[in-house]
Coordinates of C-alpha atoms in Angstrom, one line a residue:
M1 CA -0.1 0.0 -0.1
E2 CA 1.4 3.3 -0.9
I3 CA 1.0 6.0 1.8
L4 CA 1.4 9.8 0.8
L5 CA 2.4 11.8 3.7
K6 CA 3.2 15.0 1.9
P7 CA 0.5 17.3 3.1
C8 CA 1.3 16.5 6.6
L9 CA 5.2 16.3 6.8
P10 CA 5.9 20.1 6.8
R11 CA 3.7 20.7 9.8
I12 CA 5.5 17.8 11.6
A13 CA 8.9 19.2 10.8
L14 CA 7.9 22.7 12.0
S15 CA 6.4 21.3 15.2
L16 CA 9.7 19.3 15.8
K17 CA 12.1 22.2 15.0
S18 CA 10.2 24.7 17.2
Q19 CA 10.7 22.4 20.2
S20 CA 14.5 21.5 19.5
H21 CA 16.0 24.1 21.7
L22 CA 13.8 23.3 24.5
L23 CA 15.0 19.6 24.5
H24 CA 18.7 20.7 24.4
S25 CA 18.5 23.5 26.9
N26 CA 18.1 21.1 29.9
S27 CA 20.9 19.1 31.3
H28 CA 18.8 16.1 31.7
L29 CA 17.0 14.7 28.6
R30 CA 13.4 14.2 29.0
T31 CA 11.1 12.3 27.0
L32 CA 8.1 14.2 25.7
P33 CA 5.3 12.0 24.4
F34 CA 2.8 13.7 22.1
T35 CA 0.2 12.6 19.5
I36 CA -0.2 14.1 16.0
S37 CA -3.1 13.4 14.0
C38 CA -3.3 13.6 10.2
K39 CA -5.2 12.3 7.3
L40 CA -3.4 9.9 5.0
R41 CA -4.3 9.4 1.5
T42 CA -3.9 6.0 -0.1
S43 CA -4.2 5.2 -3.8
Q44 CA -6.8 2.5 -3.2
D45 CA -9.1 3.1 -0.2
G46 CA -9.5 6.8 0.0
N47 CA -9.1 8.7 3.0
I48 CA -8.7 7.1 6.4
S49 CA -7.7 8.4 9.7
K50 CA -4.5 7.5 11.6
K51 CA -2.6 8.2 14.8
I52 CA 1.0 8.5 14.7
M53 CA 2.7 8.3 18.2
L54 CA 6.2 10.0 18.5
S55 CA 7.8 8.9 21.7
E56 CA 10.9 7.2 22.9
V57 CA 8.8 5.0 25.5
A58 CA 7.8 1.8 24.3
P59 CA 4.0 1.6 23.6
P60 CA 2.0 -0.6 26.1
P61 CA 1.0 -4.2 24.8
L62 CA -2.3 -4.8 23.4
S63 CA -4.8 -7.2 25.3
E64 CA -6.6 -9.6 23.4
N65 CA -9.9 -7.5 23.4
D66 CA -8.0 -4.3 22.4
S67 CA -7.7 -2.9 18.8
P68 CA -6.1 0.4 17.6
N69 CA -9.4 1.6 16.4
R70 CA -11.7 0.7 19.3
E71 CA -12.7 3.3 21.7
A72 CA -13.3 2.4 25.5
P73 CA -16.9 1.8 26.2
A74 CA -18.6 4.6 28.2
K75 CA -19.5 3.9 31.7
P76 CA -23.2 3.7 32.5
P77 CA -24.3 6.2 35.0
R78 CA -24.3 5.0 38.4
R79 CA -27.5 4.3 39.7
R80 CA -28.3 4.3 43.5
D81 CA -30.2 1.2 44.6
G82 CA -31.5 0.1 47.9
A83 CA -33.0 2.1 50.7
V84 CA -31.0 5.4 50.0
G85 CA -32.0 5.7 46.3
L86 CA -35.8 4.8 47.2
L87 CA -35.8 7.6 49.6
Q88 CA -34.3 10.0 47.2
R89 CA -36.9 9.0 44.4
F90 CA -39.8 8.8 46.9
P91 CA -40.5 12.6 47.2
R92 CA -40.3 13.2 43.5
R93 CA -42.8 10.4 42.9
V94 CA -45.2 11.8 45.6
L95 CA -44.9 15.3 44.2
T96 CA -45.9 13.8 40.8
V97 CA -48.9 12.1 42.2
L98 CA -49.9 15.0 44.3
S99 CA -49.7 17.5 41.5
N100 CA -52.1 15.5 39.0
L101 CA -54.9 17.4 37.8
G102 CA -57.4 14.8 38.0
L103 CA -56.7 14.2 41.8
A104 CA -57.0 17.8 42.5
I105 CA -60.4 18.0 40.7
G106 CA -61.5 14.9 42.5
E107 CA -60.6 16.5 45.7
M108 CA -62.6 19.6 44.9
F109 CA -65.7 17.6 44.1
T110 CA -65.2 15.6 47.3
I111 CA -65.1 18.8 49.3
A112 CA -68.0 20.4 47.5
A113 CA -70.1 17.0 48.1
L114 CA -69.3 17.2 52.0
M115 CA -70.4 20.9 52.0
A116 CA -73.6 20.1 50.4
L117 CA -74.1 17.3 52.8
G118 CA -73.4 19.4 55.6
T119 CA -76.1 21.9 54.4
F120 CA -78.7 19.2 54.4
I121 CA -77.8 17.6 57.8
E122 CA -78.5 19.8 60.6
Q123 CA -75.5 20.9 62.5
G124 CA -74.9 21.2 66.2
E125 CA -77.9 19.4 67.4
P126 CA -78.2 17.1 70.6
L127 CA -78.1 13.6 69.9
D128 CA -81.8 12.8 70.5
F129 CA -82.4 15.1 67.6
Y130 CA -80.7 12.9 65.3
I131 CA -82.0 9.8 66.9
Q132 CA -85.6 10.9 66.1
K133 CA -84.8 12.6 62.6
Y134 CA -82.6 9.6 61.3
P135 CA -84.0 6.4 63.1
E136 CA -82.7 3.1 62.6
D137 CA -86.0 1.4 61.7
N138 CA -86.5 3.9 58.9
P139 CA -83.1 4.7 57.5
V140 CA -82.6 7.4 54.8
L141 CA -81.6 5.9 51.3
G142 CA -81.9 2.4 53.0
F143 CA -78.7 2.8 55.1
F144 CA -78.2 6.2 56.4
T145 CA -78.9 6.7 59.9
W146 CA -77.8 8.6 62.9
K147 CA -75.0 6.3 63.7
W148 CA -73.4 7.2 60.4
I149 CA -73.6 11.0 61.4
K150 CA -72.3 10.6 64.8
T151 CA -69.5 8.1 63.7
L152 CA -68.3 10.2 60.8
G153 CA -68.7 13.6 62.7
F154 CA -71.3 14.8 60.1
D155 CA -73.2 16.7 62.8
H156 CA -70.1 19.2 63.0
M157 CA -69.2 18.7 59.4
F158 CA -66.8 21.6 58.9
S159 CA -64.7 20.6 61.8
S160 CA -64.9 16.8 61.2
P161 CA -61.8 14.9 60.5
I162 CA -63.0 13.7 56.9
F163 CA -63.5 17.3 55.9
L164 CA -60.3 18.9 57.3
G165 CA -58.3 15.9 55.7
M166 CA -59.7 16.7 52.4
L167 CA -58.8 20.4 53.0
I168 CA -55.2 19.3 53.8
L169 CA -55.0 17.0 50.8
L170 CA -56.1 19.6 48.4
A171 CA -53.8 22.0 49.9
T172 CA -50.9 19.7 49.7
S173 CA -52.0 19.1 45.8
L174 CA -51.8 23.0 45.3
M175 CA -48.5 23.4 46.6
A176 CA -47.2 20.5 44.8
C177 CA -48.6 21.8 41.6
T178 CA -47.1 25.3 42.3
Y179 CA -43.6 23.9 42.8
T180 CA -43.5 21.3 40.1
T181 CA -45.5 23.2 37.3
Q182 CA -46.2 27.0 37.8
I183 CA -42.7 28.0 39.5
P184 CA -40.7 26.4 36.5
I185 CA -43.2 27.9 34.2
V186 CA -42.5 31.5 35.5
K187 CA -38.7 30.8 35.6
V188 CA -38.8 29.9 31.9
A189 CA -41.0 32.9 31.0
R190 CA -38.6 35.4 32.8
R191 CA -35.5 34.4 30.4
W192 CA -34.7 36.8 27.5
T193 CA -34.2 34.5 24.4
F194 CA -32.8 36.0 21.2
L195 CA -33.5 33.9 17.8
S196 CA -30.5 34.3 15.5
S197 CA -32.0 32.6 12.4
S198 CA -34.8 33.4 10.3
E199 CA -35.8 29.9 10.0
T200 CA -36.5 29.7 13.6
I201 CA -38.4 32.8 13.5
R202 CA -40.6 31.4 10.7
K203 CA -41.6 28.4 13.0
Q204 CA -43.3 30.7 15.5
E205 CA -47.2 30.6 15.8
I206 CA -47.3 34.1 13.7
S207 CA -44.6 35.1 11.3
D208 CA -44.2 37.6 8.8
S209 CA -41.3 39.6 7.0
L210 CA -40.8 43.3 6.1
P211 CA -38.7 44.2 3.2
R212 CA -36.8 47.3 3.3
A213 CA -37.5 48.0 7.2
S214 CA -35.5 48.5 10.1
V215 CA -35.6 46.4 13.3
N216 CA -35.0 49.5 15.4
D217 CA -38.2 51.3 14.0
L218 CA -40.0 47.9 15.0
G219 CA -38.6 48.1 18.6
V220 CA -39.7 51.7 19.0
I221 CA -43.3 50.8 17.9
L222 CA -43.3 47.8 20.2
M223 CA -42.3 50.0 23.3
G224 CA -45.2 52.2 22.3
A225 CA -47.5 49.3 22.5
G226 CA -46.6 48.5 26.0
Y227 CA -43.9 45.7 25.3
E228 CA -40.7 45.3 27.0
V229 CA -38.1 45.4 24.2
F230 CA -34.4 44.1 24.3
M231 CA -32.0 43.9 21.4
K232 CA -28.8 42.3 20.6
G233 CA -27.0 43.3 17.6
P234 CA -29.7 42.6 14.7
A235 CA -31.9 40.4 17.0
L236 CA -34.8 41.7 18.9
Y237 CA -36.9 40.2 21.7
A238 CA -40.1 41.7 23.2
F239 CA -42.6 40.7 25.6
K240 CA -45.6 41.8 27.7
G241 CA -48.2 40.3 30.1
L242 CA -45.7 38.4 32.3
A243 CA -47.9 39.2 35.3
G244 CA -50.3 36.6 33.6
R245 CA -47.6 33.8 34.2
F246 CA -47.5 34.6 38.0
A247 CA -51.3 34.8 38.3
P248 CA -51.7 30.8 38.8
I249 CA -49.3 31.1 41.7
G250 CA -51.5 33.9 43.1
V251 CA -54.7 31.8 42.7
H252 CA -53.2 28.9 44.4
F253 CA -52.0 31.0 47.1
A254 CA -55.4 32.7 47.5
M255 CA -57.1 29.2 47.8
L256 CA -54.7 28.3 50.4
L257 CA -55.7 31.4 52.4
I258 CA -59.3 30.5 51.9
M259 CA -58.8 27.1 53.3
A260 CA -56.7 28.3 56.1
G261 CA -59.1 30.6 57.1
G262 CA -62.0 28.1 57.0
T263 CA -60.0 25.7 59.1
L264 CA -59.0 28.3 61.6
S265 CA -62.9 29.2 61.9
A266 CA -64.0 25.5 62.5
E267 CA -61.2 24.9 65.0
G268 CA -60.3 28.1 66.5
S269 CA -63.7 30.0 67.1
F270 CA -66.1 30.4 70.0
K271 CA -70.0 30.4 69.7
G272 CA -72.8 30.6 72.1
S273 CA -76.3 31.6 72.7
V274 CA -78.4 33.3 75.5
T275 CA -81.9 34.6 76.1
V276 CA -81.8 37.5 78.5
P277 CA -84.6 39.4 80.0
Q278 CA -84.6 43.1 79.8
G279 CA -82.6 44.5 82.7
L280 CA -80.3 41.6 83.5
N281 CA -76.7 41.0 82.8
F282 CA -74.5 38.3 81.6
V283 CA -70.7 37.7 81.2
V284 CA -69.6 36.9 77.7
G285 CA -67.1 34.0 78.9
D286 CA -69.9 32.1 80.6
V287 CA -71.8 31.9 77.2
L288 CA -69.2 31.0 74.7
G289 CA -68.0 27.7 74.2
P290 CA -64.8 26.5 72.1
S291 CA -65.3 24.9 68.8
G292 CA -61.9 23.1 68.4
F293 CA -58.3 22.8 69.7
L294 CA -57.3 26.1 68.3
S295 CA -59.8 28.0 70.3
K296 CA -58.0 30.3 72.7
P297 CA -60.0 32.7 74.9
T298 CA -59.1 36.6 75.1
E299 CA -59.4 39.4 77.4
A300 CA -62.8 40.4 76.1
F301 CA -64.2 37.1 77.3
N302 CA -64.4 39.1 80.9
T303 CA -66.7 41.6 79.2
E304 CA -70.2 42.1 81.1
V305 CA -73.2 42.7 78.8
H306 CA -76.3 44.6 80.2
V307 CA -79.5 44.5 78.5
N308 CA -80.8 48.1 79.0
K309 CA -84.0 47.6 77.0
F310 CA -85.7 45.3 74.5
Y311 CA -88.5 46.6 72.1
M312 CA -89.9 45.8 68.9
T313 CA -91.8 47.5 66.0
Y314 CA -94.7 46.3 64.0
Y315 CA -96.3 46.4 60.6
D316 CA -99.8 47.9 60.0
S317 CA -101.1 44.3 60.2
G318 CA -99.8 43.8 63.5
E319 CA -97.0 41.3 62.5
V320 CA -93.6 41.9 64.2
S321 CA -91.4 43.9 61.8
Q322 CA -88.1 44.2 63.7
F323 CA -86.9 43.8 67.2
Y324 CA -84.1 45.8 69.0
S325 CA -81.7 45.4 71.9
D326 CA -80.0 48.2 73.7
L327 CA -76.9 46.9 75.2
S328 CA -74.1 48.2 77.3
L329 CA -70.8 46.5 77.8
Y330 CA -68.7 46.8 80.8
D331 CA -65.0 45.9 81.4
I332 CA -63.7 44.0 84.5
D333 CA -63.3 47.2 86.5
G334 CA -67.1 48.0 85.8
K335 CA -66.5 50.7 83.4
E336 CA -68.9 51.2 80.3
V337 CA -66.8 50.7 77.3
L338 CA -69.5 50.5 74.5
R339 CA -73.2 51.1 74.1
K340 CA -75.2 50.1 71.1
T341 CA -78.8 49.3 70.0
I342 CA -78.5 46.1 67.8
S343 CA -81.1 44.7 65.6
V344 CA -81.2 41.9 63.0
N345 CA -78.3 42.3 60.5
D346 CA -76.8 45.0 62.7
P347 CA -74.7 43.1 65.2
L348 CA -72.4 44.8 67.9
R349 CA -68.6 44.0 67.5
Y350 CA -66.2 44.4 70.4
G351 CA -62.7 42.9 71.0
G352 CA -63.2 40.1 68.1
I353 CA -66.5 39.2 69.5
T354 CA -69.7 39.7 67.5
V355 CA -73.1 39.9 69.1
Y356 CA -76.1 39.0 66.9
Q357 CA -79.8 39.9 67.4
T358 CA -81.5 36.5 66.5
D359 CA -84.6 35.9 68.7
W360 CA -86.9 37.3 71.1
S361 CA -89.5 36.0 73.7
I362 CA -91.6 37.4 76.7
S363 CA -90.4 36.9 80.1
A364 CA -92.9 38.2 82.3
L365 CA -96.0 40.3 82.7
Q366 CA -96.4 43.1 85.4
V367 CA -99.9 43.2 86.8
L368 CA -102.0 44.7 89.5
R369 CA -104.7 42.6 91.1
D370 CA -107.1 44.9 93.1
G371 CA -104.6 47.7 93.3
E372 CA -102.1 45.3 95.0
G373 CA -98.8 44.4 93.5
P374 CA -97.3 44.8 91.1
F375 CA -96.8 41.1 90.6
N376 CA -94.3 39.6 88.0
L377 CA -95.9 36.6 86.3
A378 CA -93.5 34.5 84.4
M379 CA -94.5 34.0 80.8
A380 CA -94.0 30.5 79.2
P381 CA -93.8 29.6 75.6
L382 CA -96.8 27.4 74.4
Q383 CA -96.7 24.7 71.8
L384 CA -98.8 25.4 68.8
N385 CA -99.8 22.9 66.0
G386 CA -97.7 23.9 63.1
G387 CA -96.7 27.3 62.0
D388 CA -93.9 29.6 63.3
K389 CA -96.1 31.9 65.3
K390 CA -95.1 32.5 68.8
L391 CA -97.5 32.4 71.8
F392 CA -96.8 32.8 75.4
G393 CA -99.0 32.3 78.4
T394 CA -99.2 32.7 82.2
F395 CA -101.5 32.3 85.1
L396 CA -102.8 34.5 88.0
P397 CA -104.0 32.3 90.8
I398 CA -107.2 33.4 92.8
D399 CA -107.8 32.1 96.3
D400 CA -111.2 30.2 96.6
P401 CA -111.8 28.6 100.0
D402 CA -114.9 26.9 98.5
S403 CA -112.9 24.8 95.7
S404 CA -110.0 22.3 96.4
Q405 CA -108.6 23.0 93.0
V406 CA -106.3 25.9 92.0
K407 CA -108.2 28.5 89.8
G408 CA -107.1 31.7 88.4
I409 CA -107.1 34.0 85.5
S410 CA -105.0 32.9 82.2
M411 CA -103.3 35.6 80.1
L412 CA -101.9 35.0 76.6
A413 CA -99.7 37.2 74.6
R414 CA -98.3 36.8 71.1
D415 CA -96.2 40.1 71.2
L416 CA -95.5 42.9 73.5
Q417 CA -98.4 45.1 72.4
S418 CA -101.5 43.2 73.6
V419 CA -102.5 40.7 76.1
V420 CA -105.7 38.5 76.0
L421 CA -107.5 37.5 79.3
Y422 CA -109.6 34.5 80.3
D423 CA -111.7 34.0 83.5
Q424 CA -111.6 30.9 85.7
E425 CA -113.7 29.0 83.3
G426 CA -111.5 29.5 80.2
K427 CA -113.9 32.1 78.9
F428 CA -112.8 35.0 76.9
A429 CA -112.8 38.3 79.2
G430 CA -111.0 41.0 77.0
V431 CA -107.8 42.3 75.6
R432 CA -105.5 45.1 77.3
R433 CA -102.5 46.8 75.9
P434 CA -99.7 47.0 78.6
N435 CA -99.5 50.4 80.3
S436 CA -102.7 51.3 79.0
K437 CA -103.9 51.9 82.6
L438 CA -107.2 50.6 81.8
P439 CA -108.2 47.8 84.5
I440 CA -110.6 45.0 83.6
E441 CA -112.7 43.0 86.1
I442 CA -112.8 39.3 85.9
D443 CA -114.3 37.0 88.4
G444 CA -114.7 40.2 90.8
K445 CA -111.0 40.9 90.5
K446 CA -109.9 44.1 89.0
I447 CA -106.8 43.4 86.9
E448 CA -104.5 45.9 85.2
V449 CA -101.7 45.1 83.0
L450 CA -98.8 47.4 83.6
D451 CA -95.9 46.2 81.4
A452 CA -94.9 43.2 79.4
I453 CA -91.2 42.3 79.7
G454 CA -89.4 41.1 76.8
S455 CA -86.4 39.0 76.4
T456 CA -83.8 39.2 73.8
G457 CA -82.2 36.2 72.1
L458 CA -78.4 36.8 71.4
D459 CA -75.9 34.8 69.4
L460 CA -72.3 35.4 70.3
K461 CA -69.4 34.3 68.2
T462 CA -65.7 34.7 67.8
D463 CA -64.2 33.9 64.4
P464 CA -60.5 34.6 64.0
G465 CA -60.7 33.0 60.4
V466 CA -63.0 35.6 59.0
P467 CA -60.2 38.3 58.1
V468 CA -58.0 35.4 56.4
V469 CA -61.1 34.1 54.5
Y470 CA -61.8 37.7 53.4
A471 CA -58.2 38.2 52.3
G472 CA -58.1 34.9 50.4
F473 CA -61.3 35.9 48.4
G474 CA -59.9 39.2 47.6
A475 CA -56.6 37.9 46.5
L476 CA -58.5 35.2 44.4
M477 CA -60.6 37.8 42.7
L478 CA -57.5 39.8 41.8
T479 CA -55.5 37.0 40.5
T480 CA -58.2 35.5 38.6
C481 CA -58.5 38.8 36.7
I482 CA -54.8 39.1 36.3
S483 CA -54.5 35.4 34.8
L484 CA -56.7 36.6 31.9
L485 CA -53.7 38.8 30.8
S486 CA -52.2 37.1 27.9
H487 CA -48.3 36.6 27.9
S488 CA -47.1 37.7 24.4
Q489 CA -43.6 37.2 23.0
I490 CA -42.3 38.7 19.9
W491 CA -38.7 37.9 18.1
A492 CA -37.4 39.8 15.1
L493 CA -34.0 39.7 13.0
Q494 CA -32.6 42.1 10.8
D495 CA -31.2 40.3 7.6
G496 CA -29.9 42.9 5.3
T497 CA -32.9 45.4 4.7
T498 CA -35.6 42.7 5.4
V499 CA -36.8 42.1 9.0
F500 CA -38.2 38.7 10.0
I501 CA -40.9 38.7 12.6
G502 CA -42.2 35.8 14.6
G503 CA -44.4 35.7 17.8
K504 CA -46.5 33.5 20.2
T505 CA -48.9 34.0 23.0
N506 CA -50.5 31.7 25.6
R507 CA -54.3 32.8 25.1
A508 CA -56.3 35.1 22.9
K509 CA -54.5 34.1 20.0
A510 CA -56.8 35.7 17.3
E511 CA -56.5 39.0 19.1
F512 CA -52.7 38.6 19.3
S513 CA -52.4 38.0 15.4
S514 CA -54.7 41.1 14.9
E515 CA -52.5 43.3 17.1
V516 CA -49.1 42.1 15.5
N517 CA -50.7 43.0 11.9
R518 CA -51.6 46.4 13.3
L519 CA -48.1 47.2 14.7
L520 CA -46.2 45.7 11.7
D521 CA -48.5 48.1 9.4
R522 CA -47.0 51.0 11.4
V523 CA -43.2 50.1 10.7
P524 CA -41.9 52.7 8.1
E525 CA -40.5 51.5 4.8
I526 CA -36.8 52.4 4.1
V527 CA -36.3 54.1 0.8
E528 CA -33.4 55.0 -1.2
A529 CA -32.3 58.7 -1.1
S530 CA -29.3 60.2 -3.2
G531 CA -28.6 56.8 -4.6
N532 CA -27.6 55.5 -1.2
K533 CA -29.6 53.0 0.7
A534 CA -30.2 53.5 4.4
S535 CA -28.4 51.0 6.5
P536 CA -30.4 49.9 9.8
N537 CA -27.5 49.1 11.9
S538 CA -28.1 51.2 15.1
A539 CA -29.3 49.6 18.3
I540 CA -32.2 50.1 20.7
S541 CA -32.8 48.9 23.9
G542 CA -35.6 49.3 26.6
G543 CA -37.2 47.6 29.4

C-alpha cells in the first residue's frame, strides 16, 4: 500500500524544529510523548484516519480485546439502589402524584359534596334530635342513620376529620402543583431569548417579514404598544403580560388562604347563645364555648353585657317588623366601654366578639290585682300546632276557699303590644294593652296590665378565620382577573434590509395576530435617497 504523507510532513517538521531548543536546553534529557493526527491518502482506499505516536517510550502491549481503532466503552451512569435510592426517589414520585390535575379536581368535588351534605344535615344538634330524625328503623336511602352521622362527625361537618383531611390533601396538591409546574413556567418565561436565524422565527405561531425595514423602528413601535423590548445586535426580543404567568401562583396562594381561614374558623372559634330578660346582665365568657383545639379565649371574655331595653316595631297588620336590644358593655373594672342598639343584620362587635340579634321572647307580665302589686308573672312559651307563630302564656291564681282546685285568670300574649285575658272557666274576658292604665274586672277581681317584659335572644361568636377568608377571596378575585392577561412574545431579526418577525402567546391568539398585524403596518419603509440605501445598523434597548 502506498502512503502519501506529503500534506502533513511540513507541519510535523515545523513542530519538531520549534521544540528542539527546549529539548537541548536542559542538562537532563526528558522524553516528551505527544500525538499528532493527520489524514493519510492511499491510492486504493480513499481517506482514512490514523494516529502517529512520537515517543521514546515503548507503547503498552495490546490485550486480546483491544484494537487500535476501538474506543473504550462509556461507563453507564451510576444508579443508586437500595433504601437510599428509594428515599431519594420517593419525594419526587409523591410530588408527581399530588400535582396530578385529575386528583385535584376529584378532591374539590369531594369537598363540594361534603359541604352540600353539611347543608342538608342539621349541624350542632343534640343526640336525641338525630336519633328521632334519622332512626334505625327507617334509614334514609335504606342505610343512612344517626350512627353514620355521629361516627363520621357529620353533625359538625366543617370541623370533622374527613372534611379537614380533604382540605389538607387539596392544599398539598396545590402546593405540589405550584412547585412542580407553575414556578418552572415562570422561570422559563422570565428568560430573555434571542433567535439568530430566520428559519427559527418562521416556525413561530405567527410569522411575517418586512422588506426594506429597520428592526430599530419595530422596537420603538413595540415599546409604544406596551412591550418590554431588548436588542442584541440585529436580533430583537419583546414581551408583555408577564404578570399573567405569575397569576396561577397567586390563585393557588389565595385558595390556600381561604382553606386556612376556613380551618381556623372551624377549629379556633367560640360560639354561644343566650336569652336575657330586659334589665339583666351576663358575662361573655359564661356564654361562649370553644369549637376546636385552636380556640383560645381573650381578655374580652371578661366583658359583662347589660340589656338596657328590648323593644319591637310592627307592621300595620300587627305582625312583628323588627326587634331591637339596647346593650351596654362593661369591662372587668365595671366601666362602660361601649353602648349600642342592635337589631337583625346590625350586630355589635367588640374585641373580636360579635353579638347578633337573632330571637326574642316574653319573659314576664307585670300586673296589679285590686290595686295590689305589682306582681311579676313569668311567661312560658306554648306549643302550637304547626306554623312559626309564637304564643306565650301565664296564670294569675285566685284564692277560692270553697274549691279544692287551684283556679285563676289566664293571660296569653303573642307579642308585646297586647294581652288576652280569660276567666276561671276559660272564657274570653277581654284584651288589654300593657301600660294602657285601663283595668279589667274578671271574676270580681280588678286586673291592670302594667307592662310586658321582653327577652332578647342573642348569638355570640368569635371567628379569627374571617379576616383570612376575606383576604383569600380578595386575592382570588384579583389574581383571577390578572390570569386573563396574555403573555405575548415577539422575536425579530434584521437580515440585510429585511426584518423577519415571529411571535406567540398563551391565550387570545386571534387578538394577538390582529395586534401584530396592526403594529407591523406602522413600521416605516426604508427608501433610497441620493443613490444610497439606508443602513439599519443602529441599536435600541428598552425595558
